[in-house]
XYZ file of C-alpha atoms in Angstrom:
604
model
C 68.116 63.459 109.916
C 68.942 67.176 110.132
C 72.348 67.966 108.618
C 74.462 71.125 108.248
C 77.686 71.118 106.198
C 80.010 74.010 107.009
C 83.601 74.841 105.981
C 85.818 77.147 108.017
C 87.896 79.434 105.799
C 90.418 82.133 106.658
C 93.886 83.481 106.023
C 96.777 81.561 107.608
C 97.061 82.019 111.396
C 93.674 83.661 111.942
C 92.503 80.831 114.232
C 90.531 78.255 112.187
C 91.873 75.122 113.889
C 91.497 76.683 117.368
C 87.821 77.418 116.576
C 87.293 73.780 115.486
C 88.836 72.695 118.829
C 86.289 74.807 120.728
C 83.361 73.415 118.693
C 84.541 69.832 119.391
C 84.884 70.508 123.125
C 81.604 72.401 123.389
C 79.588 69.598 121.769
C 81.034 67.016 124.206
C 82.948 64.999 121.628
C 85.448 64.092 124.368
C 85.007 62.582 127.820
C 85.386 65.054 130.700
C 88.670 63.512 131.824
C 90.142 63.022 128.318
C 93.475 64.666 127.545
C 93.174 66.277 124.089
C 95.800 69.012 123.869
C 95.383 71.884 121.416
C 94.946 72.054 117.621
C 93.343 68.604 117.646
C 92.648 68.606 113.896
C 96.317 69.264 113.027
C 97.231 65.621 113.524
C 100.208 65.535 111.154
C 103.662 66.047 112.800
C 104.637 68.709 110.274
C 101.396 70.632 110.902
C 102.044 70.658 114.647
C 105.666 71.791 114.277
C 104.924 74.585 111.828
C 101.638 75.645 113.413
C 99.809 75.559 110.053
C 97.104 73.385 108.536
C 98.307 71.568 105.399
C 95.520 69.045 104.706
C 91.788 69.765 104.902
C 90.021 67.487 107.378
C 86.482 66.492 108.278
C 84.893 66.119 111.696
C 81.272 65.944 112.712
C 79.426 66.912 115.900
C 75.891 66.457 117.215
C 74.158 69.574 118.569
C 70.461 69.850 119.497
C 69.633 66.804 117.378
C 71.406 68.194 114.289
C 74.530 66.658 112.739
C 77.070 69.390 111.846
C 79.827 68.313 109.431
C 82.766 70.678 110.022
C 85.525 70.980 107.395
C 88.805 72.595 108.526
C 90.719 74.055 105.558
C 94.342 75.223 105.103
C 94.915 78.982 105.185
C 98.180 79.085 103.250
C 98.071 80.087 99.579
C 100.306 77.139 98.573
C 97.563 74.717 99.660
C 94.739 76.525 97.844
C 94.082 73.349 95.841
C 92.753 71.725 99.021
C 90.323 74.600 99.719
C 88.870 74.766 96.206
C 87.840 71.114 96.344
C 86.384 70.852 99.815
C 84.139 73.896 99.472
C 82.073 71.705 97.130
C 81.031 69.670 100.197
C 79.692 72.656 102.158
C 76.417 74.643 102.185
C 77.800 77.468 104.289
C 81.129 78.931 105.349
C 82.449 80.542 108.501
C 84.775 83.305 107.321
C 87.218 83.919 110.158
C 88.985 87.297 110.208
C 91.620 88.587 112.640
C 90.330 91.666 114.540
C 93.614 93.493 113.937
C 94.847 92.307 110.520
C 91.457 92.333 108.775
C 90.941 90.654 105.372
C 94.205 89.367 103.819
C 95.009 88.042 100.277
C 94.025 84.460 101.104
C 90.772 85.691 102.714
C 89.862 87.273 99.395
C 90.755 84.140 97.417
C 88.760 81.640 99.517
C 85.798 84.019 99.898
C 85.636 84.505 96.117
C 85.441 80.713 95.656
C 82.763 80.408 98.371
C 80.583 83.194 96.923
C 80.875 81.719 93.418
C 79.463 78.438 94.814
C 76.631 80.477 96.419
C 77.480 79.343 99.959
C 75.892 81.129 102.912
C 78.613 83.119 104.773
C 78.841 83.744 108.533
C 81.566 86.263 109.425
C 83.465 85.689 112.686
C 85.819 88.440 113.863
C 88.336 86.607 116.051
C 90.972 87.776 118.566
C 89.006 90.814 119.837
C 91.010 90.531 123.081
C 94.240 91.488 121.246
C 95.900 94.854 121.825
C 95.380 97.321 118.929
C 92.376 95.331 117.640
C 89.789 97.277 115.616
C 86.715 95.049 115.206
C 84.401 97.769 113.817
C 86.876 98.870 111.126
C 87.521 95.210 110.225
C 83.759 94.604 109.910
C 83.532 97.521 107.455
C 86.487 96.243 105.411
C 84.922 92.735 105.269
C 81.684 94.275 103.970
C 83.703 96.224 101.385
C 85.430 92.974 100.320
C 82.043 91.231 99.853
C 80.859 94.196 97.791
C 84.018 94.190 95.608
C 83.544 90.465 94.949
C 80.004 91.110 93.601
C 78.217 89.351 96.460
C 74.424 89.088 96.087
C 72.031 91.120 98.247
C 71.442 88.047 100.393
C 75.181 87.333 100.822
C 75.858 90.981 101.760
C 73.356 90.597 104.579
C 75.745 88.322 106.482
C 75.522 87.742 110.262
C 78.631 88.751 112.271
C 79.978 87.239 115.487
C 82.772 88.629 117.643
C 84.951 86.798 120.123
C 88.174 85.081 121.063
C 88.752 81.479 120.008
C 91.630 81.156 122.460
C 89.453 82.240 125.417
C 86.514 80.188 124.137
C 83.704 82.724 123.614
C 81.799 84.151 120.624
C 78.779 86.449 120.619
C 76.766 88.455 118.089
C 77.902 91.638 119.875
C 81.184 92.763 121.466
C 79.964 91.853 124.979
C 81.680 88.706 126.253
C 79.476 85.606 126.424
C 80.084 82.540 128.592
C 81.028 80.226 125.729
C 80.571 79.650 121.977
C 76.851 78.673 122.188
C 75.697 81.831 120.282
C 77.932 80.899 117.307
C 76.787 77.242 117.146
C 73.152 78.392 117.398
C 73.965 80.778 114.534
C 75.203 77.854 112.392
C 71.829 76.093 112.867
C 69.938 79.335 112.188
C 71.803 80.692 109.130
C 73.343 77.697 107.329
C 70.706 76.055 105.118
C 70.059 72.333 105.072
C 71.595 70.586 102.037
C 69.564 71.148 98.856
C 68.732 67.731 97.446
C 67.753 67.287 93.812
C 65.458 64.492 92.664
C 67.063 61.667 90.754
C 69.480 58.776 90.909
C 72.779 58.616 92.806
C 75.397 61.347 92.252
C 78.472 61.699 94.491
C 81.432 63.822 93.458
C 84.802 62.755 94.880
C 86.262 65.930 96.387
C 88.920 64.475 98.646
C 90.671 61.218 99.309
C 91.923 59.315 102.284
C 94.377 56.447 102.436
C 94.504 53.404 104.679
C 97.132 50.661 104.562
C 94.340 48.091 105.100
C 91.630 49.488 102.820
C 93.713 51.287 100.164
C 92.481 54.546 98.634
C 89.207 55.860 100.061
C 86.981 58.285 98.111
C 85.433 61.124 100.167
C 82.609 63.332 98.941
C 79.101 64.612 99.506
C 76.070 62.884 98.027
C 74.333 65.420 95.781
C 71.253 63.254 95.187
C 69.955 59.724 95.714
C 71.521 57.390 98.267
C 74.407 54.935 98.371
C 74.414 51.466 99.971
C 77.027 48.910 100.951
C 77.792 46.380 98.133
C 75.852 48.511 95.628
C 76.995 48.294 91.984
C 77.812 51.817 90.701
C 79.343 53.604 87.695
C 82.548 55.614 88.113
C 82.466 58.524 85.639
C 85.990 59.764 85.044
C 87.170 63.224 83.959
C 88.158 61.952 80.479
C 84.582 60.777 79.819
C 85.122 57.038 80.346
C 82.665 55.107 82.509
C 83.830 52.205 84.656
C 81.454 49.731 86.295
C 82.428 48.930 89.872
C 81.025 48.093 93.303
C 80.987 49.818 96.711
C 82.625 47.565 99.280
C 82.217 49.528 102.517
C 80.694 52.870 103.564
C 81.696 55.211 106.379
C 80.311 58.509 107.696
C 82.276 60.978 109.803
C 81.561 60.862 113.513
C 83.453 63.178 115.881
C 87.131 62.878 114.797
C 86.830 59.396 113.321
C 84.674 57.392 110.921
C 81.745 55.073 111.625
C 80.850 52.146 109.360
C 77.266 52.268 108.012
C 75.165 50.335 105.486
C 73.502 53.332 103.760
C 74.092 57.086 103.404
C 71.413 59.501 102.201
C 71.766 62.628 100.052
C 73.221 65.691 101.749
C 75.665 63.837 104.009
C 79.433 63.511 103.561
C 80.731 59.945 103.371
C 83.825 57.848 102.655
C 83.527 55.047 100.050
C 85.841 52.001 100.064
C 86.308 49.611 97.138
C 86.403 51.982 94.139
C 89.604 51.547 92.110
C 91.462 54.078 89.899
C 89.373 57.110 90.819
C 90.584 60.702 90.617
C 89.504 63.896 92.350
C 86.464 65.338 90.562
C 85.189 61.955 89.289
C 81.498 61.160 89.897
C 80.127 57.985 91.489
C 76.765 57.589 89.762
C 73.898 55.147 89.221
C 74.836 51.801 87.635
C 72.212 51.848 84.844
C 71.669 55.588 84.195
C 74.880 57.392 85.156
C 74.977 61.220 85.064
C 78.221 63.105 85.771
C 78.603 66.288 87.846
C 80.734 69.180 86.469
C 84.503 68.629 86.896
C 86.273 70.578 89.672
C 88.864 72.921 88.116
C 92.097 73.252 90.128
C 94.591 76.090 89.662
C 97.710 75.169 87.726
C 101.142 74.844 89.441
C 103.370 77.953 89.272
C 106.776 76.518 90.224
C 108.963 73.514 89.408
C 112.010 71.796 90.899
C 114.289 68.999 89.764
C 114.264 66.012 92.138
C 117.206 63.595 91.685
C 118.809 60.721 93.544
C 121.528 61.683 96.014
C 124.880 61.459 94.182
C 127.132 63.035 96.823
C 130.059 61.191 98.505
C 127.748 60.684 101.527
C 125.260 58.670 99.442
C 123.208 56.091 101.434
C 124.857 56.961 104.759
C 121.573 57.544 106.591
C 118.678 56.940 104.178
C 116.601 53.793 103.668
C 115.227 54.622 100.188
C 117.990 55.862 97.887
C 117.381 54.544 94.338
C 115.586 56.287 91.458
C 112.883 53.602 91.542
C 112.129 54.404 95.191
C 112.014 58.114 94.364
C 109.744 57.694 91.340
C 107.273 55.407 93.161
C 107.009 57.829 96.083
C 106.421 60.882 93.852
C 103.767 59.048 91.789
C 102.022 57.967 94.987
C 101.967 61.611 96.133
C 100.244 62.798 92.935
C 97.294 60.514 93.746
C 96.275 62.640 96.713
C 98.075 65.958 96.144
C 96.000 67.607 93.425
C 98.170 70.631 92.687
C 101.279 68.466 92.152
C 102.569 67.188 88.780
C 105.539 64.854 88.165
C 107.235 64.428 84.759
C 110.110 62.167 83.719
C 113.242 63.872 82.338
C 115.979 62.759 79.905
C 117.839 61.257 82.864
C 116.469 58.129 84.545
C 117.667 59.483 87.922
C 115.841 62.848 87.800
C 112.186 63.972 87.836
C 110.660 67.393 87.277
C 108.130 68.168 90.045
C 105.605 70.992 89.620
C 103.873 72.616 92.611
C 102.084 75.716 93.911
C 105.028 77.340 95.693
C 108.089 76.861 97.889
C 106.078 75.808 100.955
C 104.034 73.288 98.943
C 107.196 71.620 97.581
C 109.055 72.053 100.893
C 106.390 70.126 102.807
C 106.643 67.260 100.294
C 110.466 67.099 100.615
C 110.289 67.294 104.427
C 107.697 64.477 104.527
C 109.876 62.299 102.271
C 113.039 62.762 104.325
C 111.136 61.795 107.483
C 110.028 58.613 105.747
C 113.691 57.698 105.123
C 114.281 59.022 101.589
C 117.560 60.517 100.369
C 117.400 62.933 97.430
C 118.912 65.995 95.795
C 116.716 68.980 94.835
C 117.619 71.859 92.546
C 116.760 75.560 92.601
C 113.000 76.313 92.386
C 112.059 77.838 89.001
C 108.826 79.592 88.029
C 106.811 78.134 85.152
C 106.723 80.398 82.064
C 103.898 80.491 79.518
C 103.389 82.058 76.133
C 100.290 84.284 76.016
C 99.431 86.054 72.725
C 102.972 85.434 71.460
C 104.594 87.063 74.531
C 106.717 85.338 77.186
C 104.722 85.555 80.437
C 105.431 84.655 84.058
C 103.267 84.260 87.179
C 102.616 87.395 89.270
C 101.482 87.507 92.884
C 99.812 90.003 95.176
C 102.127 90.578 98.143
C 100.842 92.113 101.392
C 103.264 93.303 104.076
C 102.335 94.699 107.508
C 105.321 96.343 109.151
C 106.093 99.043 111.797
C 106.304 102.480 110.163
C 110.067 102.928 110.667
C 110.754 99.892 108.431
C 108.274 100.736 105.633
C 110.900 102.392 103.382
C 113.195 99.354 103.745
C 110.362 97.004 102.662
C 109.463 99.184 99.645
C 113.141 99.271 98.596
C 113.517 95.458 98.870
C 110.341 94.754 96.871
C 110.933 97.320 94.115
C 114.455 95.935 93.572
C 112.768 92.640 92.774
C 110.489 94.250 90.147
C 107.536 94.715 92.528
C 105.106 97.624 92.092
C 103.326 99.215 95.056
C 99.517 99.331 94.776
C 98.340 100.389 98.257
C 99.969 102.075 101.264
C 97.863 102.806 104.332
C 98.242 103.058 108.105
C 96.612 100.469 110.394
C 97.155 101.465 114.031
C 100.944 101.483 114.637
C 101.570 99.430 111.487
C 102.016 100.347 107.838
C 99.965 98.189 105.433
C 101.633 97.770 102.025
C 100.327 95.912 98.972
C 102.441 95.107 95.906
C 102.209 93.267 92.633
C 105.394 91.230 92.161
C 106.617 88.441 89.831
C 106.672 85.064 91.643
C 110.441 84.896 90.950
C 110.889 88.003 93.101
C 109.444 86.214 96.131
C 112.123 83.497 96.116
C 114.575 84.517 98.846
C 112.624 87.673 99.758
C 111.314 86.464 103.141
C 114.817 86.018 104.634
C 115.947 89.472 103.431
C 112.680 91.041 104.615
C 112.945 89.616 108.151
C 116.626 90.650 108.382
C 115.854 94.177 107.157
C 112.900 94.720 109.524
C 114.362 93.084 112.674
C 111.837 90.243 112.307
C 108.814 92.575 112.507
C 107.402 92.177 108.967
C 104.310 90.002 108.412
C 104.243 88.797 104.788
C 101.478 87.104 102.817
C 101.171 86.492 99.079
C 98.688 85.007 96.643
C 98.965 83.988 92.980
C 97.276 86.552 90.770
C 97.778 86.030 87.034
C 100.276 85.463 84.213
C 101.710 88.761 82.889
C 104.589 89.748 80.560
C 108.144 88.808 81.656
C 109.758 91.572 83.740
C 113.423 90.898 82.889
C 116.245 89.607 85.123
C 115.881 89.900 88.908
C 119.071 90.190 91.016
C 119.754 87.044 93.057
C 121.982 86.532 96.077
C 124.500 89.370 96.579
C 127.340 87.368 98.142
C 129.181 84.257 97.044
C 129.648 81.092 99.086
C 132.513 79.300 100.839
C 133.110 75.862 99.321
C 135.019 72.963 100.908
C 138.252 72.120 99.068
C 138.399 68.420 99.974
C 136.715 65.622 101.941
C 137.392 65.470 105.680
C 136.389 66.653 109.146
C 136.311 70.377 109.940
C 138.641 71.659 112.678
C 138.170 74.561 115.063
C 141.680 75.792 114.204
C 140.887 76.076 110.505
C 137.405 77.628 110.903
C 138.810 80.186 113.371
C 141.404 81.304 110.799
C 138.693 81.582 108.088
C 136.120 83.534 110.131
C 137.068 86.868 108.577
C 136.101 85.432 105.147
C 132.420 85.056 106.083
C 130.108 83.064 108.316
C 129.754 79.270 108.422
C 126.960 76.691 108.082
C 129.094 73.997 109.781
C 130.648 73.573 113.244
C 134.079 72.089 114.056
C 134.066 68.271 113.951
C 131.525 67.942 111.120
C 132.116 65.730 108.072
C 132.291 67.724 104.810
C 133.090 66.818 101.206
C 134.672 68.506 98.198
C 132.209 70.923 96.569
C 129.941 71.237 99.637
C 128.794 74.772 100.571
C 130.020 75.367 104.125
C 129.401 79.109 104.544
C 128.665 82.477 102.958
C 131.448 84.678 101.602
C 131.599 88.326 102.742
C 132.050 89.392 99.099
C 130.493 88.517 95.731
C 132.048 85.469 94.062
C 132.631 81.963 95.403
C 135.700 81.041 97.435
C 137.169 77.531 97.824
C 138.600 77.081 101.340
C 140.088 74.228 103.383
C 138.215 73.891 106.713
C 139.919 70.574 107.586
C 143.464 71.800 108.320
C 144.794 70.678 111.701
C 147.156 72.648 113.907
C 150.841 71.728 113.494
C 152.137 70.788 116.952
C 155.915 70.988 117.522
C 158.139 71.170 120.593
C 158.289 74.918 120.155
C 154.490 75.343 120.018
C 152.754 73.164 122.550
C 149.031 72.641 122.292
C 148.123 75.030 125.087
C 150.194 78.117 124.266
C 147.810 79.779 121.772
C 144.780 81.599 123.148
C 141.606 79.496 123.013
C 139.793 79.942 119.699
C 136.438 81.800 119.809
C 134.269 80.559 116.971
C 130.832 81.966 116.179
C 128.158 79.236 116.213
C 127.065 77.985 112.791
C 124.065 79.540 111.016
C 121.189 77.065 110.972
C 118.935 77.126 107.902
C 115.587 75.424 107.403
C 114.782 73.496 104.225
C 112.700 76.391 102.810
C 115.486 78.882 103.582
C 117.975 76.644 101.728
C 115.553 76.423 98.761
C 115.408 80.221 98.623
C 119.178 80.599 99.134
C 120.673 78.376 96.418
C 121.486 79.586 92.886
C 121.065 77.805 89.509
C 124.420 75.938 89.747
C 123.738 74.672 93.289
C 121.477 72.049 94.854
C 120.397 70.687 98.243
C 121.221 67.216 99.511
C 118.327 66.058 101.713
C 118.682 62.984 103.943
C 116.722 61.856 107.033
C 119.313 63.447 109.372
C 120.916 66.241 107.327
C 120.210 69.091 104.933
C 123.366 70.171 103.088
C 123.862 72.684 100.279
C 126.416 71.870 97.566
C 127.539 72.782 94.080
C 125.882 70.644 91.390
C 129.371 69.966 89.941
C 131.584 69.046 92.907
C 135.004 69.289 91.178
C 136.423 72.831 91.037
C 138.289 72.345 87.731
C 135.170 70.880 86.123
C 133.115 73.883 87.327
C 135.590 76.313 85.765
C 135.498 74.390 82.467
C 131.696 74.477 82.502
C 131.683 78.256 83.123
C 134.024 78.804 80.166
C 131.741 76.735 77.912
C 128.688 78.704 79.055
C 130.449 82.043 78.487
C 131.506 80.938 75.006
C 127.918 79.859 74.230
C 126.449 83.164 75.406
C 129.000 85.173 73.358
C 128.389 82.925 70.333
């Protein structure tokens, strides 16, 4: 059977998942009267809420007698581990580029991986119906990017399609076509059929699925040979060991689901059930004469966080899983399918060090766990340091900011204060395009400041670059915090009297505890306040004589914003219903003692 394997790659928010929707609709995957909604492939609740793709997914469609396996990939740099693996399953890529923004850092990263694997590229310039779009300039900058990445003569001769995924048309010129037929015809024309080598079975596991009934499911593309149901096979692991096992069931992808089959031939992507203890990159090979495929390298994590059990006074108030055993089992289970994640035990039985690709990568894990009913405490994110040639080195990232011209100086000031260096400054339409090289530490907390300083107009993107020498201390949060003095319920009377001290993260009537962070101080330095004080009512002062209090609503912060906000002596309490910031040491006297000890140590 004719097969084409194609991955869709792009920077975050350039329209990959919308394009997959249009391909699924155009090839009649759904009944005419079927309600499908939008962003069909983003099936996870978190993906739908955030409007981003987190996990790569497979679908397949039939078109003109050809089976097209479509792989939707994440566009965010924190999930680069997903992209690196799944490109191994493809023979061609659709590189999607926004007609206004042009190539972005993640575009460069995924394209570099695709060209290195010698995949056939098709460039699609999306959103040509947007105001200020510049498709011709973007086409030139894409060509320049290919050239800079040492693309071959054949790769430089890429076909280009223009269109609007939202409006459902793509054409090989800027004239509007009726639908996306020209693009799907282009996939059949330009993407080669899978190259199949002669020899016995070889299937590299590039992804995994999980089912409560079937357990862990290995997903990959058959490089050569064929695989059958109940066939005895060898599992060749990354450490060189070979394990004899048997295939229990086989599935191929059909539309958005899987179809059970008895045999799959080389070139197709399939899911294998029944293999135990496999890892990503392992090879399923012939039983008698096994040969392994090269291991898939995955970029190392750049950030770590301490995950601990919840030890606040509100422990186990709204979580189902609260013990260290629950926490450890859940984190270990996550490492089975989340390649870029590492979990290490610490000196304490209640704490684990978790390593990931960035704040969003770790944030998505924490958010998923709290929705499953876990309670935990997480510390401040820290970058991972390495020693290179005897020097202390830290991770650096390429940061790209597009911002209206009047805010450009503000952005440059914010980034240079955090040890960033400007590499490129150019004008794109009404926007200023700025590129910096900045230590990863400098990015923690930068997004909030950037959006405040540019009235929400800045568009930020960053991508891990390399390890370079340590840049010295970077200033953290400017202001201190307001800390609750004792356990109790906040009152409107008390918060009203404290409003001139700063702004609050709690409303009247909320339960707080000693050591909990309830607001931000207007000045540097922390301030312990009592938000629970009630109004003294006497005969002289009846309840209605004072003017009604006017309290500003509390400032709501997302999990990622809290992770960027906290300092080294603070942590976040995460439960299914609440996200609270607190001091690691809740008792004020104990905190002061600790500070004295630390000062004495630093002087000594």
